[in-house]
Amino acid sequence: MFPTHRPRRLRNTDLLRQMVRETTLTPKDLIYPLFAVPGNSVAQEVRSMPGVYQLSVDKIVDEAKAVYDLGIPSIILFGIPDTKDNEATGAWHDCGIVQKAASAVKAAVPDLVVIADTCLCEYTSHGHCGYLEVGDLSGRVLNDPTLELLKKTAISQAQAGADIIAPSGMMDGFVMTIREALDGAGFENTPILSYAAKYASAYYGPFRDAAESTPQFGDRRTYQMDPGNSREALKEVELDIAEGADMVMVKPALSYMDIIWRIKQATNVPVAAYNVSGEYAMVKAAALNDWIDEERVVLETLTSFKRAGADLILTYHAKDAAHWLQR
C-alpha cells in the first residue's frame, strides 16, 4: 500500500521505462502490403491512402529492397490485372501480375519473405471473391466451384516463388483445398497464412480504391463474418487450423483486438493482425490536418496489436514505423 508501493518509481526515466516495458515493437513484427500493376515505372498514389501506391513490377522490386534494408522481413502482394473476367484468369495465370512480382522480388531480394494474397476479387469482372450464380445480383458466391479457382491460384503463386500462401476469400474449406493442392504439386513445405477471421467491415473502403475491387453489386456479407460475432471467429480459426493452416489472421485489427486476444489464448499457432486501409487512412487524414502526432499514434496503435496477442502485423505504416523505431 501507499506510501510503500509507488509504481511511478519505475517511470522516472526513459531508459528505466524501456527496461521494464512489457511489450516491445520491432520492425521484425511487420509485414508491408504492396499493390502490383502492369507497366513500367508506374507509381500511382492511391487517392484515399496518402503514401500508398499502385506500383509496376520494377517499382515493386525497389520497394522490396527498401523494406528489406529497414529490417522488415516480409511483404504481401496484391495484384490489379490488365483485364478482368468471370474466371478470375489474372489470379491464377502463370503470367499474372502477382506471379510476375513474386518472381522478380525473389530474384532481387531472395531472403525477403514474399506472401501472396490468394483471393479473386481483384480479378473478377464483378468484384466478388469467386463464382456467382448466373443472374444472381446478391453477391452470393458459389463456394465449392470457387475452391477450384483457389487451388489453381495457390499453385501458380507458389510456382512463381511465393514463400507463403494467404487465402483471404473466406470460402468454407479453402484451407484444406489449398493445402491438398500445394502438397500434390510438391509444395508441401509452403506455409498457409489463413485470413481465418475476416469480418465484413466498413474499414476496407480505401483498399478497394487501391485494389480496384469494389463489388459491382451486392456486398460480401454472405462470406465475410458479421462484426457482432466473436465465438464464430474461434470456430473459423479452429476449422482452418484443423484443415492445415500454419498461421491465422484477424482482419481488421483496430476494432477487433478482443478477437486477436481470444484467438491467441485459444490457439498455439502464430496470429497475424491486419491494420487495414481504413485504419491507415483515418490516421493519415488526422495527421495531415495536424490533429494528431502521427508517429506516436502509429507506434502506440501497432504496439497495442502486439499487446493484444498479434505475432505479426500487416500494416501500410510499416516503412514509416521501421524508420521511427530505428532512431
PDB file of N, CA, C and O in Angstrom, residues 257-310:
ATOM      1  N   MET A 257      -9.473  -6.106 -31.459  1.00  0.00           N
ATOM      2  CA  MET A 257      -8.389  -6.561 -30.598  1.00  0.00           C
ATOM      3  C   MET A 257      -8.864  -7.600 -29.590  1.00  0.00           C
ATOM      4  O   MET A 257      -8.076  -8.440 -29.135  1.00  0.00           O
ATOM      5  N   ASP A 258     -10.154  -7.575 -29.240  1.00  0.00           N
ATOM      6  CA  ASP A 258     -10.678  -8.645 -28.384  1.00  0.00           C
ATOM      7  C   ASP A 258     -10.617  -9.989 -29.095  1.00  0.00           C
ATOM      8  O   ASP A 258     -10.357 -11.029 -28.475  1.00  0.00           O
ATOM      9  N   ILE A 259     -10.827  -9.963 -30.413  1.00  0.00           N
ATOM     10  CA  ILE A 259     -10.759 -11.207 -31.192  1.00  0.00           C
ATOM     11  C   ILE A 259      -9.313 -11.697 -31.272  1.00  0.00           C
ATOM     12  O   ILE A 259      -9.048 -12.905 -31.138  1.00  0.00           O
ATOM     13  N   ILE A 260      -8.390 -10.779 -31.508  1.00  0.00           N
ATOM     14  CA  ILE A 260      -6.968 -11.156 -31.506  1.00  0.00           C
ATOM     15  C   ILE A 260      -6.613 -11.841 -30.191  1.00  0.00           C
ATOM     16  O   ILE A 260      -5.973 -12.908 -30.169  1.00  0.00           O
ATOM     17  N   TRP A 261      -7.028 -11.232 -29.084  1.00  0.00           N
ATOM     18  CA  TRP A 261      -6.715 -11.772 -27.759  1.00  0.00           C
ATOM     19  C   TRP A 261      -7.324 -13.163 -27.571  1.00  0.00           C
ATOM     20  O   TRP A 261      -6.635 -14.094 -27.131  1.00  0.00           O
ATOM     21  N   ARG A 262      -8.592 -13.313 -27.930  1.00  0.00           N
ATOM     22  CA  ARG A 262      -9.257 -14.596 -27.720  1.00  0.00           C
ATOM     23  C   ARG A 262      -8.626 -15.695 -28.569  1.00  0.00           C
ATOM     24  O   ARG A 262      -8.444 -16.832 -28.107  1.00  0.00           O
ATOM     25  N   ILE A 263      -8.268 -15.354 -29.794  1.00  0.00           N
ATOM     26  CA  ILE A 263      -7.657 -16.360 -30.669  1.00  0.00           C
ATOM     27  C   ILE A 263      -6.268 -16.727 -30.169  1.00  0.00           C
ATOM     28  O   ILE A 263      -5.880 -17.900 -30.170  1.00  0.00           O
ATOM     29  N   LYS A 264      -5.523 -15.747 -29.719  1.00  0.00           N
ATOM     30  CA  LYS A 264      -4.179 -16.024 -29.200  1.00  0.00           C
ATOM     31  C   LYS A 264      -4.244 -16.943 -27.984  1.00  0.00           C
ATOM     32  O   LYS A 264      -3.427 -17.861 -27.839  1.00  0.00           O
ATOM     33  N   GLN A 265      -5.235 -16.718 -27.124  1.00  0.00           N
ATOM     34  CA  GLN A 265      -5.375 -17.553 -25.935  1.00  0.00           C
ATOM     35  C   GLN A 265      -5.846 -18.961 -26.278  1.00  0.00           C
ATOM     36  O   GLN A 265      -5.544 -19.919 -25.562  1.00  0.00           O
ATOM     37  N   ALA A 266      -6.577 -19.098 -27.385  1.00  0.00           N
ATOM     38  CA  ALA A 266      -7.201 -20.377 -27.716  1.00  0.00           C
ATOM     39  C   ALA A 266      -6.355 -21.269 -28.619  1.00  0.00           C
ATOM     40  O   ALA A 266      -6.685 -22.443 -28.795  1.00  0.00           O
ATOM     41  N   THR A 267      -5.288 -20.719 -29.213  1.00  0.00           N
ATOM     42  CA  THR A 267      -4.519 -21.480 -30.201  1.00  0.00           C
ATOM     43  C   THR A 267      -3.041 -21.498 -29.849  1.00  0.00           C
ATOM     44  O   THR A 267      -2.578 -20.758 -28.976  1.00  0.00           O
ATOM     45  N   ASN A 268      -2.315 -22.318 -30.575  1.00  0.00           N
ATOM     46  CA  ASN A 268      -0.859 -22.361 -30.405  1.00  0.00           C
ATOM     47  C   ASN A 268      -0.144 -22.129 -31.732  1.00  0.00           C
ATOM     48  O   ASN A 268       0.973 -22.608 -31.946  1.00  0.00           O
ATOM     49  N   VAL A 269      -0.800 -21.391 -32.643  1.00  0.00           N
ATOM     50  CA  VAL A 269      -0.164 -21.022 -33.912  1.00  0.00           C
ATOM     51  C   VAL A 269       0.047 -19.518 -33.937  1.00  0.00           C
ATOM     52  O   VAL A 269      -0.614 -18.776 -33.199  1.00  0.00           O
ATOM     53  N   PRO A 270       0.963 -19.025 -34.776  1.00  0.00           N
ATOM     54  CA  PRO A 270       1.153 -17.574 -34.885  1.00  0.00           C
ATOM     55  C   PRO A 270      -0.120 -16.881 -35.345  1.00  0.00           C
ATOM     56  O   PRO A 270      -0.830 -17.372 -36.224  1.00  0.00           O
ATOM     57  N   VAL A 271      -0.372 -15.710 -34.749  1.00  0.00           N
ATOM     58  CA  VAL A 271      -1.566 -14.929 -35.065  1.00  0.00           C
ATOM     59  C   VAL A 271      -1.130 -13.610 -35.698  1.00  0.00           C
ATOM     60  O   VAL A 271      -0.290 -12.885 -35.150  1.00  0.00           O
ATOM     61  N   ALA A 272      -1.708 -13.306 -36.849  1.00  0.00           N
ATOM     62  CA  ALA A 272      -1.432 -12.049 -37.539  1.00  0.00           C
ATOM     63  C   ALA A 272      -2.640 -11.128 -37.407  1.00  0.00           C
ATOM     64  O   ALA A 272      -3.781 -11.581 -37.321  1.00  0.00           O
ATOM     65  N   ALA A 273      -2.371  -9.820 -37.397  1.00  0.00           N
ATOM     66  CA  ALA A 273      -3.421  -8.810 -37.387  1.00  0.00           C
ATOM     67  C   ALA A 273      -3.210  -7.895 -38.578  1.00  0.00           C
ATOM     68  O   ALA A 273      -2.083  -7.451 -38.827  1.00  0.00           O
ATOM     69  N   TYR A 274      -4.282  -7.605 -39.303  1.00  0.00           N
ATOM     70  CA  TYR A 274      -4.187  -6.732 -40.474  1.00  0.00           C
ATOM     71  C   TYR A 274      -4.707  -5.346 -40.097  1.00  0.00           C
ATOM     72  O   TYR A 274      -5.899  -5.147 -39.897  1.00  0.00           O
ATOM     73  N   ASN A 275      -3.773  -4.401 -40.003  1.00  0.00           N
ATOM     74  CA  ASN A 275      -4.082  -2.986 -39.767  1.00  0.00           C
ATOM     75  C   ASN A 275      -4.533  -2.398 -41.108  1.00  0.00           C
ATOM     76  O   ASN A 275      -3.735  -1.952 -41.903  1.00  0.00           O
ATOM     77  N   VAL A 276      -5.851  -2.398 -41.344  1.00  0.00           N
ATOM     78  CA  VAL A 276      -6.386  -2.259 -42.696  1.00  0.00           C
ATOM     79  C   VAL A 276      -6.414  -0.812 -43.182  1.00  0.00           C
ATOM     80  O   VAL A 276      -6.116   0.130 -42.458  1.00  0.00           O
ATOM     81  N   SER A 277      -6.844  -0.678 -44.430  1.00  0.00           N
ATOM     82  CA  SER A 277      -6.752   0.589 -45.148  1.00  0.00           C
ATOM     83  C   SER A 277      -7.512   1.724 -44.474  1.00  0.00           C
ATOM     84  O   SER A 277      -7.028   2.864 -44.416  1.00  0.00           O
ATOM     85  N   GLY A 278      -8.716   1.438 -43.965  1.00  0.00           N
ATOM     86  CA  GLY A 278      -9.488   2.493 -43.324  1.00  0.00           C
ATOM     87  C   GLY A 278      -8.835   2.984 -42.055  1.00  0.00           C
ATOM     88  O   GLY A 278      -8.888   4.184 -41.728  1.00  0.00           O
ATOM     89  N   GLU A 279      -8.220   2.073 -41.321  1.00  0.00           N
ATOM     90  CA  GLU A 279      -7.488   2.456 -40.114  1.00  0.00           C
ATOM     91  C   GLU A 279      -6.310   3.357 -40.476  1.00  0.00           C
ATOM     92  O   GLU A 279      -6.040   4.373 -39.811  1.00  0.00           O
ATOM     93  N   TYR A 280      -5.613   2.977 -41.528  1.00  0.00           N
ATOM     94  CA  TYR A 280      -4.482   3.780 -42.016  1.00  0.00           C
ATOM     95  C   TYR A 280      -4.948   5.152 -42.482  1.00  0.00           C
ATOM     96  O   TYR A 280      -4.366   6.185 -42.132  1.00  0.00           O
ATOM     97  N   ALA A 281      -6.018   5.174 -43.281  1.00  0.00           N
ATOM     98  CA  ALA A 281      -6.485   6.434 -43.870  1.00  0.00           C
ATOM     99  C   ALA A 281      -6.931   7.422 -42.801  1.00  0.00           C
ATOM    100  O   ALA A 281      -6.711   8.638 -42.933  1.00  0.00           O
ATOM    101  N   MET A 282      -7.568   6.942 -41.741  1.00  0.00           N
ATOM    102  CA  MET A 282      -8.013   7.843 -40.678  1.00  0.00           C
ATOM    103  C   MET A 282      -6.832   8.512 -39.987  1.00  0.00           C
ATOM    104  O   MET A 282      -6.859   9.719 -39.717  1.00  0.00           O
ATOM    105  N   VAL A 283      -5.793   7.737 -39.722  1.00  0.00           N
ATOM    106  CA  VAL A 283      -4.603   8.301 -39.095  1.00  0.00           C
ATOM    107  C   VAL A 283      -3.938   9.313 -40.017  1.00  0.00           C
ATOM    108  O   VAL A 283      -3.547  10.412 -39.599  1.00  0.00           O
ATOM    109  N   LYS A 284      -3.815   8.959 -41.296  1.00  0.00           N
ATOM    110  CA  LYS A 284      -3.189   9.862 -42.257  1.00  0.00           C
ATOM    111  C   LYS A 284      -3.965  11.170 -42.385  1.00  0.00           C
ATOM    112  O   LYS A 284      -3.375  12.262 -42.429  1.00  0.00           O
ATOM    113  N   ALA A 285      -5.286  11.071 -42.450  1.00  0.00           N
ATOM    114  CA  ALA A 285      -6.103  12.280 -42.584  1.00  0.00           C
ATOM    115  C   ALA A 285      -5.940  13.183 -41.375  1.00  0.00           C
ATOM    116  O   ALA A 285      -5.785  14.419 -41.504  1.00  0.00           O
ATOM    117  N   ALA A 286      -5.965  12.597 -40.193  1.00  0.00           N
ATOM    118  CA  ALA A 286      -5.807  13.394 -38.975  1.00  0.00           C
ATOM    119  C   ALA A 286      -4.409  14.006 -38.892  1.00  0.00           C
ATOM    120  O   ALA A 286      -4.247  15.168 -38.487  1.00  0.00           O
ATOM    121  N   ALA A 287      -3.401  13.236 -39.297  1.00  0.00           N
ATOM    122  CA  ALA A 287      -2.030  13.753 -39.255  1.00  0.00           C
ATOM    123  C   ALA A 287      -1.839  14.898 -40.246  1.00  0.00           C
ATOM    124  O   ALA A 287      -1.164  15.896 -39.935  1.00  0.00           O
ATOM    125  N   LEU A 288      -2.406  14.762 -41.444  1.00  0.00           N
ATOM    126  CA  LEU A 288      -2.266  15.814 -42.449  1.00  0.00           C
ATOM    127  C   LEU A 288      -2.947  17.112 -42.024  1.00  0.00           C
ATOM    128  O   LEU A 288      -2.603  18.197 -42.504  1.00  0.00           O
ATOM    129  N   ASN A 289      -3.905  17.011 -41.112  1.00  0.00           N
ATOM    130  CA  ASN A 289      -4.580  18.193 -40.579  1.00  0.00           C
ATOM    131  C   ASN A 289      -3.954  18.666 -39.264  1.00  0.00           C
ATOM    132  O   ASN A 289      -4.497  19.567 -38.611  1.00  0.00           O
ATOM    133  N   ASP A 290      -2.826  18.040 -38.876  1.00  0.00           N
ATOM    134  CA  ASP A 290      -2.134  18.386 -37.628  1.00  0.00           C
ATOM    135  C   ASP A 290      -3.017  18.196 -36.402  1.00  0.00           C
ATOM    136  O   ASP A 290      -2.895  18.916 -35.403  1.00  0.00           O
ATOM    137  N   TRP A 291      -3.920  17.232 -36.453  1.00  0.00           N
ATOM    138  CA  TRP A 291      -4.784  16.945 -35.318  1.00  0.00           C
ATOM    139  C   TRP A 291      -4.149  15.941 -34.364  1.00  0.00           C
ATOM    140  O   TRP A 291      -4.559  15.856 -33.205  1.00  0.00           O
ATOM    141  N   ILE A 292      -3.189  15.154 -34.852  1.00  0.00           N
ATOM    142  CA  ILE A 292      -2.527  14.152 -34.021  1.00  0.00           C
ATOM    143  C   ILE A 292      -1.036  14.144 -34.335  1.00  0.00           C
ATOM    144  O   ILE A 292      -0.594  14.659 -35.365  1.00  0.00           O
ATOM    145  N   ASP A 293      -0.270  13.539 -33.447  1.00  0.00           N
ATOM    146  CA  ASP A 293       1.145  13.259 -33.677  1.00  0.00           C
ATOM    147  C   ASP A 293       1.210  11.884 -34.355  1.00  0.00           C
ATOM    148  O   ASP A 293       1.016  10.848 -33.702  1.00  0.00           O
ATOM    149  N   GLU A 294       1.438  11.869 -35.666  1.00  0.00           N
ATOM    150  CA  GLU A 294       1.344  10.621 -36.431  1.00  0.00           C
ATOM    151  C   GLU A 294       2.270   9.543 -35.891  1.00  0.00           C
ATOM    152  O   GLU A 294       1.854   8.382 -35.714  1.00  0.00           O
ATOM    153  N   GLU A 295       3.511   9.891 -35.638  1.00  0.00           N
ATOM    154  CA  GLU A 295       4.469   8.886 -35.178  1.00  0.00           C
ATOM    155  C   GLU A 295       4.006   8.226 -33.889  1.00  0.00           C
ATOM    156  O   GLU A 295       3.990   7.000 -33.767  1.00  0.00           O
ATOM    157  N   ARG A 296       3.614   9.037 -32.915  1.00  0.00           N
ATOM    158  CA  ARG A 296       3.207   8.468 -31.632  1.00  0.00           C
ATOM    159  C   ARG A 296       1.941   7.636 -31.755  1.00  0.00           C
ATOM    160  O   ARG A 296       1.822   6.561 -31.151  1.00  0.00           O
ATOM    161  N   VAL A 297       0.988   8.104 -32.537  1.00  0.00           N
ATOM    162  CA  VAL A 297      -0.265   7.360 -32.697  1.00  0.00           C
ATOM    163  C   VAL A 297      -0.019   6.032 -33.398  1.00  0.00           C
ATOM    164  O   VAL A 297      -0.546   4.983 -32.992  1.00  0.00           O
ATOM    165  N   VAL A 298       0.787   6.042 -34.449  1.00  0.00           N
ATOM    166  CA  VAL A 298       1.056   4.801 -35.193  1.00  0.00           C
ATOM    167  C   VAL A 298       1.768   3.783 -34.306  1.00  0.00           C
ATOM    168  O   VAL A 298       1.353   2.613 -34.219  1.00  0.00           O
ATOM    169  N   LEU A 299       2.821   4.207 -33.637  1.00  0.00           N
ATOM    170  CA  LEU A 299       3.577   3.262 -32.815  1.00  0.00           C
ATOM    171  C   LEU A 299       2.746   2.752 -31.637  1.00  0.00           C
ATOM    172  O   LEU A 299       2.837   1.579 -31.269  1.00  0.00           O
ATOM    173  N   GLU A 300       1.922   3.626 -31.066  1.00  0.00           N
ATOM    174  CA  GLU A 300       1.051   3.190 -29.978  1.00  0.00           C
ATOM    175  C   GLU A 300       0.036   2.169 -30.476  1.00  0.00           C
ATOM    176  O   GLU A 300      -0.225   1.146 -29.819  1.00  0.00           O
ATOM    177  N   THR A 301      -0.527   2.419 -31.652  1.00  0.00           N
ATOM    178  CA  THR A 301      -1.526   1.505 -32.203  1.00  0.00           C
ATOM    179  C   THR A 301      -0.910   0.149 -32.543  1.00  0.00           C
ATOM    180  O   THR A 301      -1.463  -0.906 -32.196  1.00  0.00           O
ATOM    181  N   LEU A 302       0.232   0.164 -33.210  1.00  0.00           N
ATOM    182  CA  LEU A 302       0.879  -1.098 -33.579  1.00  0.00           C
ATOM    183  C   LEU A 302       1.296  -1.883 -32.334  1.00  0.00           C
ATOM    184  O   LEU A 302       1.160  -3.110 -32.286  1.00  0.00           O
ATOM    185  N   THR A 303       1.779  -1.179 -31.323  1.00  0.00           N
ATOM    186  CA  THR A 303       2.143  -1.843 -30.070  1.00  0.00           C
ATOM    187  C   THR A 303       0.914  -2.467 -29.416  1.00  0.00           C
ATOM    188  O   THR A 303       0.984  -3.556 -28.840  1.00  0.00           O
ATOM    189  N   SER A 304      -0.227  -1.788 -29.524  1.00  0.00           N
ATOM    190  CA  SER A 304      -1.453  -2.331 -28.917  1.00  0.00           C
ATOM    191  C   SER A 304      -1.870  -3.629 -29.583  1.00  0.00           C
ATOM    192  O   SER A 304      -2.396  -4.535 -28.919  1.00  0.00           O
ATOM    193  N   PHE A 305      -1.646  -3.753 -30.899  1.00  0.00           N
ATOM    194  CA  PHE A 305      -1.954  -5.014 -31.582  1.00  0.00           C
ATOM    195  C   PHE A 305      -1.075  -6.138 -31.038  1.00  0.00           C
ATOM    196  O   PHE A 305      -1.540  -7.251 -30.796  1.00  0.00           O
ATOM    197  N   LYS A 306       0.190  -5.821 -30.845  1.00  0.00           N
ATOM    198  CA  LYS A 306       1.098  -6.836 -30.326  1.00  0.00           C
ATOM    199  C   LYS A 306       0.750  -7.186 -28.881  1.00  0.00           C
ATOM    200  O   LYS A 306       0.772  -8.356 -28.485  1.00  0.00           O
ATOM    201  N   ARG A 307       0.392  -6.175 -28.098  1.00  0.00           N
ATOM    202  CA  ARG A 307      -0.016  -6.418 -26.712  1.00  0.00           C
ATOM    203  C   ARG A 307      -1.264  -7.295 -26.644  1.00  0.00           C
ATOM    204  O   ARG A 307      -1.427  -8.113 -25.743  1.00  0.00           O
ATOM    205  N   ALA A 308      -2.156  -7.130 -27.625  1.00  0.00           N
ATOM    206  CA  ALA A 308      -3.378  -7.937 -27.662  1.00  0.00           C
ATOM    207  C   ALA A 308      -3.104  -9.389 -28.044  1.00  0.00           C
ATOM    208  O   ALA A 308      -3.974 -10.247 -27.861  1.00  0.00           O
ATOM    209  N   GLY A 309      -1.900  -9.660 -28.592  1.00  0.00           N
ATOM    210  CA  GLY A 309      -1.546 -11.038 -28.910  1.00  0.00           C
ATOM    211  C   GLY A 309      -1.063 -11.286 -30.317  1.00  0.00           C
ATOM    212  O   GLY A 309      -0.734 -12.417 -30.674  1.00  0.00           O
ATOM    213  N   ALA A 310      -1.009 -10.237 -31.148  1.00  0.00           N
ATOM    214  CA  ALA A 310      -0.564 -10.434 -32.530  1.00  0.00           C
ATOM    215  C   ALA A 310       0.940 -10.712 -32.577  1.00  0.00           C
ATOM    216  O   ALA A 310       1.734  -9.981 -31.991  1.00  0.00           O
TER     217      ALA A 310
END
